[in-house]
Every structure is written in structure tokens, then in C-alpha cells.
Coordinates of C-alpha atoms and ligand atoms in Angstrom, one line a residue:
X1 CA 0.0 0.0 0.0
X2 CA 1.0 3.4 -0.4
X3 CA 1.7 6.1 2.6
X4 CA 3.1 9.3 3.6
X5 CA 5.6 9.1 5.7
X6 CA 8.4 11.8 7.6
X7 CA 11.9 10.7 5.6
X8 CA 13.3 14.0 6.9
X9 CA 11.8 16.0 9.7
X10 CA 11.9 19.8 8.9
X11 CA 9.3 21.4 6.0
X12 CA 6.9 19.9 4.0
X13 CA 9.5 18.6 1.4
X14 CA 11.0 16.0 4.1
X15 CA 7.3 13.9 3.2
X16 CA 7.5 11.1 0.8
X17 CA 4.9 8.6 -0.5
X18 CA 6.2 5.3 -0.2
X19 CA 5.1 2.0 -0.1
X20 CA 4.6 -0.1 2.8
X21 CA 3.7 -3.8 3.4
X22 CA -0.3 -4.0 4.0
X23 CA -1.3 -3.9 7.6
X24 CA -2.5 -7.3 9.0
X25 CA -4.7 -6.9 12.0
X26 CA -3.6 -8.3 15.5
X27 CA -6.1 -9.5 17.6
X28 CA -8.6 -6.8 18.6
X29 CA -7.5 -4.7 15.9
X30 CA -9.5 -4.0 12.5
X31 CA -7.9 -2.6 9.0
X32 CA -9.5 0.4 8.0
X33 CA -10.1 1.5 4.5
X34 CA -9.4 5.5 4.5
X35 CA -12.2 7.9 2.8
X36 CA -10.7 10.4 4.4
X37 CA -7.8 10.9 6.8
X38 CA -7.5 13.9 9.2
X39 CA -4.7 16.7 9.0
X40 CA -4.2 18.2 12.5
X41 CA -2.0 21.0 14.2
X42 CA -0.2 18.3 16.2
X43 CA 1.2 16.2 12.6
X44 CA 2.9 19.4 11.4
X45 CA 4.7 19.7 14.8
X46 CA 5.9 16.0 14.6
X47 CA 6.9 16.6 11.0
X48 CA 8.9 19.8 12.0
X49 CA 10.7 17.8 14.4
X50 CA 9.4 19.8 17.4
X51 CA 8.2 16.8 19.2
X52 CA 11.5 14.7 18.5
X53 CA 11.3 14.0 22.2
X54 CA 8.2 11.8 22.0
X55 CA 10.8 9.4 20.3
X56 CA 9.0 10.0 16.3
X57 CA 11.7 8.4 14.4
X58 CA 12.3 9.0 10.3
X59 CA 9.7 6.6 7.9
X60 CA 7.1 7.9 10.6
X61 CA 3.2 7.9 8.8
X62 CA 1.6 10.3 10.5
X63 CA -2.4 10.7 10.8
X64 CA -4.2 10.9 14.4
X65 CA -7.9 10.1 12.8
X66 CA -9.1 8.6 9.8
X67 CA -13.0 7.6 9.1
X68 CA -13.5 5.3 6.5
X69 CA -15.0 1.6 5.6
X70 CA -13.4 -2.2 7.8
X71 CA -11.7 -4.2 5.5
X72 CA -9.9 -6.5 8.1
X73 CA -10.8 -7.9 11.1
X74 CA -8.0 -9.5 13.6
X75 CA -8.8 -12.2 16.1
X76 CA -12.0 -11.7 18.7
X77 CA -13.3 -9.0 16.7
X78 CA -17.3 -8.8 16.2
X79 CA -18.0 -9.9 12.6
X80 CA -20.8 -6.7 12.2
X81 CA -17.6 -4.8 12.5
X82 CA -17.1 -5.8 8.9
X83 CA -17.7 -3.6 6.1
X84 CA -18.9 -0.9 8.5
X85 CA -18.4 2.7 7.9
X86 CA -16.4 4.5 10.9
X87 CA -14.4 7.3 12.4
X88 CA -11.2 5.9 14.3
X89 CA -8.6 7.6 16.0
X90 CA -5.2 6.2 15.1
X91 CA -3.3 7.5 18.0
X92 CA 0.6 8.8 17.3
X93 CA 0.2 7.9 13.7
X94 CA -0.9 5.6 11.1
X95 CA -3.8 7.7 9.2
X96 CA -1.5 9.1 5.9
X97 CA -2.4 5.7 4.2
X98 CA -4.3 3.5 1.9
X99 CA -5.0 1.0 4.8
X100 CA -4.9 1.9 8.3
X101 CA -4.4 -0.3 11.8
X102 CA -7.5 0.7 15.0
X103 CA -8.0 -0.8 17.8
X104 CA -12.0 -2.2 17.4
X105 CA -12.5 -1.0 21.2
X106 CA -12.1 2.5 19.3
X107 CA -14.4 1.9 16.5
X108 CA -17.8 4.4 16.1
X109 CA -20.2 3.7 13.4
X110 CA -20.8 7.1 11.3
X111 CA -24.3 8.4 11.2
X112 CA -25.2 8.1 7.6
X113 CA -25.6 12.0 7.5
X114 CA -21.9 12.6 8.2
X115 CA -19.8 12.6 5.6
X116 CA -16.4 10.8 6.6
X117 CA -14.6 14.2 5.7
X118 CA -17.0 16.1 8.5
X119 CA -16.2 13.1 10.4
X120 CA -12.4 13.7 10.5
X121 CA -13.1 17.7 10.9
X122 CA -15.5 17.0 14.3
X123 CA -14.5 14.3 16.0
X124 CA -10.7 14.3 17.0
X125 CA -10.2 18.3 18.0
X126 CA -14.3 17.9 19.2
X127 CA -12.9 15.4 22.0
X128 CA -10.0 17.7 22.8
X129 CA -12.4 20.7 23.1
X130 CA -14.8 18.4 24.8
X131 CA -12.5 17.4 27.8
X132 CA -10.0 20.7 27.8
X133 CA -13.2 22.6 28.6
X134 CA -14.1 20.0 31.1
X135 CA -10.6 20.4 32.7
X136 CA -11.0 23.8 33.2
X137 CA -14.0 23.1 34.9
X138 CA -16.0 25.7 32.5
X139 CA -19.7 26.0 33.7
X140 CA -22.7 27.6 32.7
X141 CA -22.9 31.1 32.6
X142 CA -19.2 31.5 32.6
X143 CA -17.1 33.1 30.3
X144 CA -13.8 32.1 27.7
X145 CA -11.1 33.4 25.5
X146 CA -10.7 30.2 23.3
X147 CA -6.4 31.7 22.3
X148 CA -6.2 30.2 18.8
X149 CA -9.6 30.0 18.1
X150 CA -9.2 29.5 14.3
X151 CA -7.4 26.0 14.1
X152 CA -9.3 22.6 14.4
X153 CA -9.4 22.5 18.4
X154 CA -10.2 26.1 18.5
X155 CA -13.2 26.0 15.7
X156 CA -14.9 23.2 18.1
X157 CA -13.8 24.8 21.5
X158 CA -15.8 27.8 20.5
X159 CA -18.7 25.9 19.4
X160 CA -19.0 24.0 22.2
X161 CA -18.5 26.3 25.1
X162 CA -20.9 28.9 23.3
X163 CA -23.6 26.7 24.0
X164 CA -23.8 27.2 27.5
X165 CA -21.7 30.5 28.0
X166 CA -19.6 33.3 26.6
X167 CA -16.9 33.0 24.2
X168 CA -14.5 35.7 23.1
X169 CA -11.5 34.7 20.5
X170 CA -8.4 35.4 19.4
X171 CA -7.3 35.6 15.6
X172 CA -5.0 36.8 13.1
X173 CA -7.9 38.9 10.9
X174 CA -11.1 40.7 11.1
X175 CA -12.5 37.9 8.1
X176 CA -11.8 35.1 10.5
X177 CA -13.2 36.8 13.1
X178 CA -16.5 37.2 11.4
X179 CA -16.7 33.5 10.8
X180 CA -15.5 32.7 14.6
X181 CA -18.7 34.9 15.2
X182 CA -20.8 32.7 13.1
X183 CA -19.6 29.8 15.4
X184 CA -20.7 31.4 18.3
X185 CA -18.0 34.2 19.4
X186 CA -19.2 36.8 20.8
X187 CA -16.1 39.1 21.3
X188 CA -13.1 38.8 18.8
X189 CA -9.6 39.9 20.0
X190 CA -6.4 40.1 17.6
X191 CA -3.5 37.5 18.7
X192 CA -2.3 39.8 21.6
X193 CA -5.3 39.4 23.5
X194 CA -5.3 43.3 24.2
X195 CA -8.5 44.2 25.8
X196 CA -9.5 41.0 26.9
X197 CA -11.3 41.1 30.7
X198 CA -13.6 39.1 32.7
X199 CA -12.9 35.8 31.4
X200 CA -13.5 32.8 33.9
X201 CA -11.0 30.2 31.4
X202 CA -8.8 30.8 29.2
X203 CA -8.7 27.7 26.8
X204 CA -5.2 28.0 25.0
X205 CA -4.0 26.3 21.8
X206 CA -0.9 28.1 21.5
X207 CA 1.1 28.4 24.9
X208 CA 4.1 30.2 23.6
X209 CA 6.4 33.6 25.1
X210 CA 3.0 36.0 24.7
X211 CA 0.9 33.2 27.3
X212 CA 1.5 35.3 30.3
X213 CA 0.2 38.4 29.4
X214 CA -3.3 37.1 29.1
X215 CA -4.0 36.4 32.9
X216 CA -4.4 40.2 33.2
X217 CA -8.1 39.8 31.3
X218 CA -8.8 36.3 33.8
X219 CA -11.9 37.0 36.8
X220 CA -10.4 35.7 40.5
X221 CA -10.5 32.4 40.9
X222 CA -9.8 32.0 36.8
X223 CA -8.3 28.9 34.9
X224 CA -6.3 28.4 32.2
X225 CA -6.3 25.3 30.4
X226 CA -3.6 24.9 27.7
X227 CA -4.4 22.3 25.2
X228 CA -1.5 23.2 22.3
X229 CA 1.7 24.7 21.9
X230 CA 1.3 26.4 18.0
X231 CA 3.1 29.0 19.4
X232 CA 6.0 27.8 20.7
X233 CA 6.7 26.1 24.6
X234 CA 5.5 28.9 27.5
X235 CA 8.6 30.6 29.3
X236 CA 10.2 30.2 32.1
X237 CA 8.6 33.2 34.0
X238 CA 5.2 31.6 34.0
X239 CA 5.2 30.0 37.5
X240 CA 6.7 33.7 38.7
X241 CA 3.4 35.2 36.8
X242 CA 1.0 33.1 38.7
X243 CA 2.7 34.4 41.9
X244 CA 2.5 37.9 40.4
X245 CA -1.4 37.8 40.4
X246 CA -1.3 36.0 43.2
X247 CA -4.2 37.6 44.9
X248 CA -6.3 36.3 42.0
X249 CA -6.2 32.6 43.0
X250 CA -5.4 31.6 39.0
X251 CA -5.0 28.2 38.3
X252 CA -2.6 26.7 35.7
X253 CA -3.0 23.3 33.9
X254 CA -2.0 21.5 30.6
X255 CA -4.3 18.6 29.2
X256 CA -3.7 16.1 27.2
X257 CA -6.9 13.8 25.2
X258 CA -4.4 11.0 26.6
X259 CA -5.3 11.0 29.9
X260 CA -8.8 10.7 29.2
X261 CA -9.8 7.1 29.1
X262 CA -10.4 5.2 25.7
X263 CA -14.1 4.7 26.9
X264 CA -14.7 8.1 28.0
X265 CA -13.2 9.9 24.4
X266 CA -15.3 6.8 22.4
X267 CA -18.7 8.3 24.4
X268 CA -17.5 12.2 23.4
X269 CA -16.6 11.1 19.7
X270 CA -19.9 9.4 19.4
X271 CA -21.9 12.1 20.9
X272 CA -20.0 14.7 18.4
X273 CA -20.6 12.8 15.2
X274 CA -24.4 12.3 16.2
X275 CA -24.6 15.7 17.4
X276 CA -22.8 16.7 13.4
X277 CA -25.6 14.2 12.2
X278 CA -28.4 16.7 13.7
X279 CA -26.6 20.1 12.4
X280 CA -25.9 20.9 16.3
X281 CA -22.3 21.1 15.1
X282 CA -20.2 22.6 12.2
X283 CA -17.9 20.8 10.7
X284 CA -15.8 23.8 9.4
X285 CA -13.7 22.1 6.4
X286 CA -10.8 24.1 5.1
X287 CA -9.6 22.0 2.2
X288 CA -9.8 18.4 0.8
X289 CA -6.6 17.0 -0.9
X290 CA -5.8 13.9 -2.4
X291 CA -3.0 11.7 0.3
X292 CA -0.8 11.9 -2.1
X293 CA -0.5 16.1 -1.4
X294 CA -0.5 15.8 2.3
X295 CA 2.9 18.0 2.1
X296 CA 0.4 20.7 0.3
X297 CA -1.6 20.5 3.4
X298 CA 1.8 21.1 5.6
X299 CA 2.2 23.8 3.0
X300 CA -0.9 25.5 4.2
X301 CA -0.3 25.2 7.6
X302 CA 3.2 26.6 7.9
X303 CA 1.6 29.7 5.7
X304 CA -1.3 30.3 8.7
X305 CA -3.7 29.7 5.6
X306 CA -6.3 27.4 7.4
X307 CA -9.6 28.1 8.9
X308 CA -11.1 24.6 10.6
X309 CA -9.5 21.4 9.2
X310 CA -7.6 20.0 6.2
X311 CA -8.4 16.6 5.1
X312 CA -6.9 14.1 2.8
X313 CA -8.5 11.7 0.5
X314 CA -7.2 8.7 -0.6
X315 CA -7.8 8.2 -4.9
Ligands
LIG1 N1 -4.3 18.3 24.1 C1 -4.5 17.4 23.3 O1 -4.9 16.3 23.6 C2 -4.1 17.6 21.9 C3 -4.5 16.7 20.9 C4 -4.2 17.0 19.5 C5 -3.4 18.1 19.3 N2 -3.0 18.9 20.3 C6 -2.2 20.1 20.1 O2 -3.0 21.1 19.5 C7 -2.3 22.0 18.7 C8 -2.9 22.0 17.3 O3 -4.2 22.4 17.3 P1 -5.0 22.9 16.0 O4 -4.9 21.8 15.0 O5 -6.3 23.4 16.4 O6 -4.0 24.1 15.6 P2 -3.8 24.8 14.3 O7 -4.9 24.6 13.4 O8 -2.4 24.4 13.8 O9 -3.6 26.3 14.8 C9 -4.6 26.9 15.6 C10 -4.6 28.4 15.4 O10 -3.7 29.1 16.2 C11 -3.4 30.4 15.7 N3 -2.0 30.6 15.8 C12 -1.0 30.1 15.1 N4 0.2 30.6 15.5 C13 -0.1 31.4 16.6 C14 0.7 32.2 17.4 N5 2.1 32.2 17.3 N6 0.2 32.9 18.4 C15 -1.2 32.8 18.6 N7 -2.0 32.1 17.8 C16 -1.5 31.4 16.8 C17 -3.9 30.4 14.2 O11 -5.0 31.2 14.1 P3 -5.0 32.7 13.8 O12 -4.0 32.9 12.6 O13 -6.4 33.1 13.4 O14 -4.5 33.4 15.0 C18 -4.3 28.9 14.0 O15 -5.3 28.8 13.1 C19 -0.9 21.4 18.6 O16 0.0 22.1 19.6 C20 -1.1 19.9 19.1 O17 0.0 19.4 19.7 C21 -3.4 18.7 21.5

């Protein structure tokens, strides 16, 4: 089969198609036949190199979600799994191919009205928005700045907290900020966060140098849940900038979809796709490419082009 895979990390030209042996399911696990694979914030980071840490080696395929139809099933697998059209999550990697490995346990059947592009837009960055507003213990009536509203996590995050409180945003242009509006924003701030006050959470996508300067706008008692890093790690000050508004009893936290269980995140990404089936939920699609230009997609990412998602389609 053919996939795209990290031979060099660094840009977009560093991705190759190559061709790999097909996938053969282990017990538990199904094969998945891609219609469409999802492109989030998180791959371009591990194709950059920027999560070299994590232990991503060259020949890495990466892909967190794909939805598509079971080819395969492994061992102690249900046989109505078969020829079933789902949305999977593919965990470190995997998705950027004709066939693709998921764990069954991980499996949800699509709703006939979502498309498996929508699927791929809603479902992934719907569960981090999902559980990262739930970390931040955001309640009714309460208020956010969702910092890097215009990616895939953000575009969800807004349109989740706005149905039970107030969102404001940040963004790079007045034009995005008239569609964050349509998602449910209510206040739209540029990328400094200048004027921003009377938030109870802060739910952050970008971390980075600027991340201290927006406690200033955060109510006593406020939180601030950091779900990303598109901006680069937070500095070293930040501890010394809690102490700094100390009076304000902030709270600092990161979250990770990881430390959510695999049955909770199945209940949210089921819940997401059913509520995308009703038209409760956006999927906001930025661009569909075939796999073979996933660098294209990397393309628009480094150039701050896309609004929502970019998924890939295998021809
Ligand atoms: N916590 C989890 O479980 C989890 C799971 C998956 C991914 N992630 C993380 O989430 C991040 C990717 O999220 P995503 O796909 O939503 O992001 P994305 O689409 O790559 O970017 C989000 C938005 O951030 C804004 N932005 C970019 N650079 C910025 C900067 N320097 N300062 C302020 N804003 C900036 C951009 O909007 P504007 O141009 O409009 O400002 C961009 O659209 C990655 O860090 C990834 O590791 C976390």
C-alpha cells in the first residue's frame, strides 16, 4: 500500500509517499479502508521535528484520525464490524495511508448523515475541546477566550463552550473573526489578547512567550487550560506570573486527550458525530486533498492559511 511518511523532519518537502507492506490486523484490531484521513495541528509539529522527544523516528506515517469503511478484522473482533463505515482515532500515527491499523475497542459507526470528511473535521479536535473545557472546569454562565480559536481544536472549543456560556476569541484577521462569530464568538480579539477582561477560562491552543500576558483579562479564581503549543513552549517566567497575580487565585493546567480514558473519548466522539448528524455542530472544512499532497496540506499550515481542518483523501 502506499503512505506518507516523515523521511526528513523539517518542512513539508521532508514527506514522501512510499510504499509499505499492507497492515495485518492483530487480535482486537480491525484494517480500515481510509475515505478520508485527518490533518491536524499536532502532525505538522511532529513533522517539523518539534516533538522529536516523543521518540518520532524517520519513515514515521503520520495521521491521528481517519473515518472510512473495515476491510480487516483481527482475532475476537465482532464480525458486524465488517464492512462498517467508521471514524477511528489512530493515536501517534498511522492515518497518511491506503489502509490503516485501529483498535475495534475504538471503532464508532458514522451516522449516515456525516460525511467521513465532517467526520475527520468534528470528531478528533471535538474530543480535545470536549475534555479541555471540562478540565478547566467551565460552567454555565461562565465566560472564555478560546487563544487560537481559528485551528481545528479552537473552531470546536468555541462551538461547544458557546452553547452554554460566553466565548471571546483570538485571531489573526477581522475575516476570520466574522466566521468565529458565526460559530458562536461573541467578542473577537487580535493575537495579543489586548482588551480582553472578565474571562473565567482561558482555553489555550498556543502556549508560547506572549501566554502570560493574558491572565491580566482572567476573573479571580480564573483557569487556564492549555491544550496546544502552535506557538512555541510557555517561558520560564510563567510559575513567577501566577505568583504575580497571586491575589487572583489563578490556576494553571495543561491537558492532554491522553489521559482521558479510551471509553470516555469513544462516548465524546460518538456524541460529536451524532450531534454533526443533527446540524448541532459545524464541521468547518478548510480543504480536501488527495493523500498523495499531504505535504500541500503542511504547506498551508506553515503559511497560517487554514480556517477549521484539512483533510486528505485517498484516490
Ligand atoms: N491536548 C491534546 O490532547 C491535543 C490533541 C491533539 C493536538 N493537540 C495540540 O493542539 C495543537 C494543534 O491544534 P490545532 O490543530 O487546532 O491548531 P492549528 O490549526 O495548527 O492552529 C490553531 C490556530 O492558532 C493560531 N495561531 C498560530 N500561531 C499562533 C501564534 N504564534 N500565536 C497565537 N495564535 C497562533 C492560528 O489562528 P490565527 O491565525 O487566526 O490566530 C491557528 O489557526 C498542537 O499544539 C497539538 O500538539 C493537543
Amino acid at each position: 500500500m502506499k503512505a506518507v511518511a516523515v523521511q526528513r523532519f523539517g518542512d513539508p518537502g521532508g514527506m514522501a509517499v512510499v510504499d509499505l507492506p499492507d497492515p495485518r490486523p492483530a487480535a482486537g484490531q480491525v484494517v480500515i479502508t481510509p475515505e478520508a484521513i485527518g490533518v491536524g495541528g499536532v502532525d505538522v509539529l511532529i513533522r517539523r521535528g518539534a516533538l522529536a522527544a516523543f521518540g518520532f523516528e524517520p519513515g514515521h506515517v503520520l495521521g491521528g484520525e481517519v473515518a472510512g469503511v473495515v476491510t480487516a478484522l483481527g482475532a475476537d473482533v465482532d464480525e458486524s464490524w465488517a464492512g462498517a463505515r467508521v471514524w477511528a482515532p489512530t493515536g501517534e500515527g498511522g492515518g497518511y495511508a491506503e489502509q490503516v491499523l485501529a483498535p475495534a475497542a475504538t471503532l464508532v459507526r458514522l451516522p449516515p448523515e456525516v460525511s467521513p470528511v465532517d467526520a475527520v473535521t468534528v470528531a478528533g479536535s471535538g474530543v480535545v475541546a470536549h475534555f479541555g473545557l471540562r478540565h478547566a472546569r467551565f460552567a454555565p454562565g461562565e465566560s472564555v477566550l478560546v487563544r487560537g480559536a481559528a485551528g481545528g481544536i479552537g473552531v470546536m472549543a468555541v462551538q461547544l463552550a458557546a452553547r452554554t456560556g460566553t466565548v471571546a476569541v483570538t485571531t489573526s484577521s477581522a475575516g476570520r473573526g466574522a466566521r468565529l462569530r458565526a460559530l458562536g464568538a461573541t467578542r473577537v480579539l487580535d493575537r495579543t489578547g489586548e482588551g480582553a477582561t472578565g474571562h473565567d477560562v482561558l482555553f489555550d491552543v498556543a502556549a508560547g512567550d506572549e501566554l502570560p500576558s493574558f491572565f491580566a483579562g482572567l476573573n479571580p479564581n480564573g483557569r487556564v487550560v492549555t491544550v496546544g503549543v502552535v506557538a512555541g513552549p510557555p517561558p520560564a517566567r510563567l510559575v513567577a506570573e501566577m505568583f504575580t497575580a497571586f491575589r487572583k487565585s489563578l490556576s494553571f493546567a495543561v491537558f492532554s486527550a491522553d489521559s482521558v480514558s479510551t471509553e470516555d473519548r469513544w462516548t465524546v466522539a460518538a456524541e460529536l458525530l451524532a450531534a454533526a448528524g443533527r446540524g448541532e455542530v459545524d464541521a468547518v472544512v478548510h480543504d480536501v486533498l488527495p493523500l498523495w499532497q499531504a505535504a500541500d496540506a503542511h504547506r498551508q499550515l506553515d503559511t497560517g492559511a487554514v480556517f477549521g481542518r484539512i483533510a486528505l483523501v485517498p484516490e
